[in-house]
Amino acid sequence: MFFKSYLSRLLALILVAVVSLTGCANSSTGLTGNYSQDTLNVIETLTTALDLPKDADNIKEIQSLAKEQINDYISRYRRNNSSGGLRSFTTMQTALNSLAVYYTSYGSRPIPEKLKTRLKQELKQAEVAVKRGI
């Protein structure tokens, strides 16, 4: 009886340690928590995703990474007071929402040129704003 109780407490402690350590690790998306660097990384990934030709070999992987980064970026910085009110964040949020809706609605279909042009413009504006610190 004592051994069973001891073993269950030990397993619970190990489980708590594993969950807390893996929860604190960097995400698979490469975002670090540094707003400026994360914004530039997401812009780079999305620009790569937008510039890929329809018949690229790695299109699924790039789109998957883009979706993960969009989710991680928005969830990380939306409620953050230091970044949530910045012009760079609101511009990024507009672009990310547009691309996320497209990926959700149309999957891996090619992105229309009109949407690509608008997204590239918004990403460029966000990049300039991040570099200026606004």
PDB file of C-alpha atoms in Angstrom:
ATOM      1  CA  MET A   1       0.000   0.000   0.000  1.00  0.00           C
ATOM      2  CA  PHE A   2       2.786   2.410   0.946  1.00  0.00           C
ATOM      3  CA  PHE A   3       4.719   1.542  -2.222  1.00  0.00           C
ATOM      4  CA  LYS A   4       1.688   2.167  -4.440  1.00  0.00           C
ATOM      5  CA  SER A   5       1.058   5.578  -2.858  1.00  0.00           C
ATOM      6  CA  TYR A   6       4.731   6.515  -3.128  1.00  0.00           C
ATOM      7  CA  LEU A   7       4.871   5.413  -6.772  1.00  0.00           C
ATOM      8  CA  SER A   8       1.754   7.370  -7.749  1.00  0.00           C
ATOM      9  CA  ARG A   9       3.121  10.541  -6.099  1.00  0.00           C
ATOM     10  CA  LEU A  10       6.471  10.090  -7.824  1.00  0.00           C
ATOM     11  CA  LEU A  11       4.797   9.655 -11.216  1.00  0.00           C
ATOM     12  CA  ALA A  12       2.648  12.747 -10.619  1.00  0.00           C
ATOM     13  CA  LEU A  13       5.757  14.779  -9.766  1.00  0.00           C
ATOM     14  CA  ILE A  14       7.540  13.548 -12.895  1.00  0.00           C
ATOM     15  CA  LEU A  15       4.507  14.366 -15.034  1.00  0.00           C
ATOM     16  CA  VAL A  16       4.305  17.905 -13.628  1.00  0.00           C
ATOM     17  CA  ALA A  17       8.037  18.408 -14.264  1.00  0.00           C
ATOM     18  CA  VAL A  18       7.805  17.163 -17.859  1.00  0.00           C
ATOM     19  CA  VAL A  19       4.745  19.272 -18.677  1.00  0.00           C
ATOM     20  CA  SER A  20       6.236  22.408 -17.168  1.00  0.00           C
ATOM     21  CA  LEU A  21       9.576  21.937 -18.932  1.00  0.00           C
ATOM     22  CA  THR A  22       8.071  21.252 -22.344  1.00  0.00           C
ATOM     23  CA  GLY A  23       5.665  24.160 -21.924  1.00  0.00           C
ATOM     24  CA  CYS A  24       8.597  26.532 -21.398  1.00  0.00           C
ATOM     25  CA  ALA A  25      10.566  25.334 -24.398  1.00  0.00           C
ATOM     26  CA  ASN A  26      10.711  27.283 -27.650  1.00  0.00           C
ATOM     27  CA  SER A  27       7.991  26.431 -30.090  1.00  0.00           C
ATOM     28  CA  SER A  28       8.557  24.481 -33.277  1.00  0.00           C
ATOM     29  CA  THR A  29       7.753  27.624 -35.239  1.00  0.00           C
ATOM     30  CA  GLY A  30      11.009  29.303 -34.304  1.00  0.00           C
ATOM     31  CA  LEU A  31       9.402  32.200 -32.444  1.00  0.00           C
ATOM     32  CA  THR A  32      11.453  33.277 -29.446  1.00  0.00           C
ATOM     33  CA  GLY A  33       9.439  35.920 -27.620  1.00  0.00           C
ATOM     34  CA  ASN A  34      11.445  38.831 -29.036  1.00  0.00           C
ATOM     35  CA  TYR A  35       8.707  40.807 -30.811  1.00  0.00           C
ATOM     36  CA  SER A  36      10.887  42.507 -33.421  1.00  0.00           C
ATOM     37  CA  GLN A  37      12.802  39.373 -34.373  1.00  0.00           C
ATOM     38  CA  ASP A  38       9.675  37.207 -34.385  1.00  0.00           C
ATOM     39  CA  THR A  39       7.882  39.697 -36.637  1.00  0.00           C
ATOM     40  CA  LEU A  40      10.770  39.692 -39.105  1.00  0.00           C
ATOM     41  CA  ASN A  41      10.917  35.855 -39.038  1.00  0.00           C
ATOM     42  CA  VAL A  42       7.182  35.572 -39.746  1.00  0.00           C
ATOM     43  CA  ILE A  43       7.461  38.131 -42.553  1.00  0.00           C
ATOM     44  CA  GLU A  44      10.301  36.126 -44.089  1.00  0.00           C
ATOM     45  CA  THR A  45       8.347  32.858 -43.915  1.00  0.00           C
ATOM     46  CA  LEU A  46       5.186  34.409 -45.354  1.00  0.00           C
ATOM     47  CA  THR A  47       7.087  36.126 -48.146  1.00  0.00           C
ATOM     48  CA  THR A  48       8.651  32.776 -49.027  1.00  0.00           C
ATOM     49  CA  ALA A  49       5.211  31.134 -48.976  1.00  0.00           C
ATOM     50  CA  LEU A  50       3.766  33.847 -51.221  1.00  0.00           C
ATOM     51  CA  ASP A  51       6.644  33.647 -53.720  1.00  0.00           C
ATOM     52  CA  LEU A  52       6.570  29.867 -54.133  1.00  0.00           C
ATOM     53  CA  PRO A  53       5.507  28.615 -57.545  1.00  0.00           C
ATOM     54  CA  LYS A  54       2.440  26.355 -57.718  1.00  0.00           C
ATOM     55  CA  ASP A  55       4.525  23.300 -58.531  1.00  0.00           C
ATOM     56  CA  ALA A  56       7.194  23.705 -55.815  1.00  0.00           C
ATOM     57  CA  ASP A  57       8.223  20.493 -54.067  1.00  0.00           C
ATOM     58  CA  ASN A  58       8.075  21.926 -50.556  1.00  0.00           C
ATOM     59  CA  ILE A  59       4.885  23.966 -50.858  1.00  0.00           C
ATOM     60  CA  LYS A  60       2.988  21.874 -48.283  1.00  0.00           C
ATOM     61  CA  GLU A  61       5.777  22.211 -45.700  1.00  0.00           C
ATOM     62  CA  ILE A  62       6.119  25.971 -46.180  1.00  0.00           C
ATOM     63  CA  GLN A  63       2.345  26.493 -45.978  1.00  0.00           C
ATOM     64  CA  SER A  64       2.182  24.329 -42.868  1.00  0.00           C
ATOM     65  CA  LEU A  65       4.983  26.330 -41.229  1.00  0.00           C
ATOM     66  CA  ALA A  66       3.241  29.565 -42.233  1.00  0.00           C
ATOM     67  CA  LYS A  67      -0.029  28.428 -40.616  1.00  0.00           C
ATOM     68  CA  GLU A  68       1.771  27.407 -37.419  1.00  0.00           C
ATOM     69  CA  GLN A  69       3.669  30.690 -37.262  1.00  0.00           C
ATOM     70  CA  ILE A  70       0.484  32.690 -37.844  1.00  0.00           C
ATOM     71  CA  ASN A  71      -1.251  30.926 -34.946  1.00  0.00           C
ATOM     72  CA  ASP A  72       1.764  31.154 -32.644  1.00  0.00           C
ATOM     73  CA  TYR A  73       2.468  34.802 -33.469  1.00  0.00           C
ATOM     74  CA  ILE A  74      -1.106  35.994 -32.968  1.00  0.00           C
ATOM     75  CA  SER A  75      -1.601  34.023 -29.757  1.00  0.00           C
ATOM     76  CA  ARG A  76       1.728  35.252 -28.385  1.00  0.00           C
ATOM     77  CA  TYR A  77       1.363  38.974 -29.132  1.00  0.00           C
ATOM     78  CA  ARG A  78      -2.375  39.760 -29.364  1.00  0.00           C
ATOM     79  CA  ARG A  79      -2.858  40.373 -25.654  1.00  0.00           C
ATOM     80  CA  ASN A  80       0.640  41.726 -25.056  1.00  0.00           C
ATOM     81  CA  ASN A  81       0.295  45.394 -24.057  1.00  0.00           C
ATOM     82  CA  SER A  82       3.765  46.325 -25.284  1.00  0.00           C
ATOM     83  CA  SER A  83       3.201  45.033 -28.817  1.00  0.00           C
ATOM     84  CA  GLY A  84      -0.573  44.844 -29.226  1.00  0.00           C
ATOM     85  CA  GLY A  85      -1.003  48.571 -29.823  1.00  0.00           C
ATOM     86  CA  LEU A  86       1.904  49.050 -32.211  1.00  0.00           C
ATOM     87  CA  ARG A  87       1.230  49.975 -35.822  1.00  0.00           C
ATOM     88  CA  SER A  88       3.487  47.118 -36.920  1.00  0.00           C
ATOM     89  CA  PHE A  89       1.347  44.614 -35.003  1.00  0.00           C
ATOM     90  CA  THR A  90      -1.978  45.875 -36.318  1.00  0.00           C
ATOM     91  CA  THR A  91      -0.643  45.768 -39.890  1.00  0.00           C
ATOM     92  CA  MET A  92       0.738  42.266 -39.300  1.00  0.00           C
ATOM     93  CA  GLN A  93      -2.542  41.153 -37.783  1.00  0.00           C
ATOM     94  CA  THR A  94      -4.459  42.340 -40.848  1.00  0.00           C
ATOM     95  CA  ALA A  95      -2.121  40.464 -43.194  1.00  0.00           C
ATOM     96  CA  LEU A  96      -2.066  37.331 -41.032  1.00  0.00           C
ATOM     97  CA  ASN A  97      -5.847  37.240 -40.749  1.00  0.00           C
ATOM     98  CA  SER A  98      -6.237  37.558 -44.524  1.00  0.00           C
ATOM     99  CA  LEU A  99      -3.770  34.764 -45.219  1.00  0.00           C
ATOM    100  CA  ALA A 100      -5.160  32.520 -42.478  1.00  0.00           C
ATOM    101  CA  VAL A 101      -8.689  32.909 -43.849  1.00  0.00           C
ATOM    102  CA  TYR A 102      -7.450  32.067 -47.341  1.00  0.00           C
ATOM    103  CA  TYR A 103      -5.568  28.972 -46.146  1.00  0.00           C
ATOM    104  CA  THR A 104      -8.586  27.841 -44.115  1.00  0.00           C
ATOM    105  CA  SER A 105     -11.074  28.402 -46.923  1.00  0.00           C
ATOM    106  CA  TYR A 106      -9.093  27.300 -49.963  1.00  0.00           C
ATOM    107  CA  GLY A 107      -6.339  25.068 -48.593  1.00  0.00           C
ATOM    108  CA  SER A 108      -3.406  24.649 -50.926  1.00  0.00           C
ATOM    109  CA  ARG A 109      -4.943  26.382 -53.946  1.00  0.00           C
ATOM    110  CA  PRO A 110      -2.701  29.087 -55.430  1.00  0.00           C
ATOM    111  CA  ILE A 111      -3.112  32.519 -53.886  1.00  0.00           C
ATOM    112  CA  PRO A 112      -4.614  35.053 -56.321  1.00  0.00           C
ATOM    113  CA  GLU A 113      -2.252  37.783 -57.538  1.00  0.00           C
ATOM    114  CA  LYS A 114      -4.438  40.569 -56.151  1.00  0.00           C
ATOM    115  CA  LEU A 115      -4.255  39.065 -52.647  1.00  0.00           C
ATOM    116  CA  LYS A 116      -0.515  38.380 -53.001  1.00  0.00           C
ATOM    117  CA  THR A 117       0.138  41.995 -53.946  1.00  0.00           C
ATOM    118  CA  ARG A 118      -1.865  43.322 -51.017  1.00  0.00           C
ATOM    119  CA  LEU A 119      -0.239  40.920 -48.547  1.00  0.00           C
ATOM    120  CA  LYS A 120       3.267  41.779 -49.747  1.00  0.00           C
ATOM    121  CA  GLN A 121       2.489  45.472 -49.357  1.00  0.00           C
ATOM    122  CA  GLU A 122       1.162  44.981 -45.818  1.00  0.00           C
ATOM    123  CA  LEU A 123       4.141  42.813 -44.862  1.00  0.00           C
ATOM    124  CA  LYS A 124       6.529  45.442 -46.195  1.00  0.00           C
ATOM    125  CA  GLN A 125       4.729  48.149 -44.188  1.00  0.00           C
ATOM    126  CA  ALA A 126       4.943  46.010 -41.054  1.00  0.00           C
ATOM    127  CA  GLU A 127       8.646  45.354 -41.652  1.00  0.00           C
ATOM    128  CA  VAL A 128       9.385  49.074 -41.979  1.00  0.00           C
ATOM    129  CA  ALA A 129       7.315  49.839 -38.865  1.00  0.00           C
ATOM    130  CA  VAL A 130       9.101  47.164 -36.811  1.00  0.00           C
ATOM    131  CA  LYS A 131      12.498  48.474 -37.845  1.00  0.00           C
ATOM    132  CA  ARG A 132      11.392  51.967 -36.767  1.00  0.00           C
ATOM    133  CA  GLY A 133      10.027  50.616 -33.495  1.00  0.00           C
ATOM    134  CA  ILE A 134       6.424  51.661 -34.104  1.00  0.00           C
TER     135      ILE A 134
END
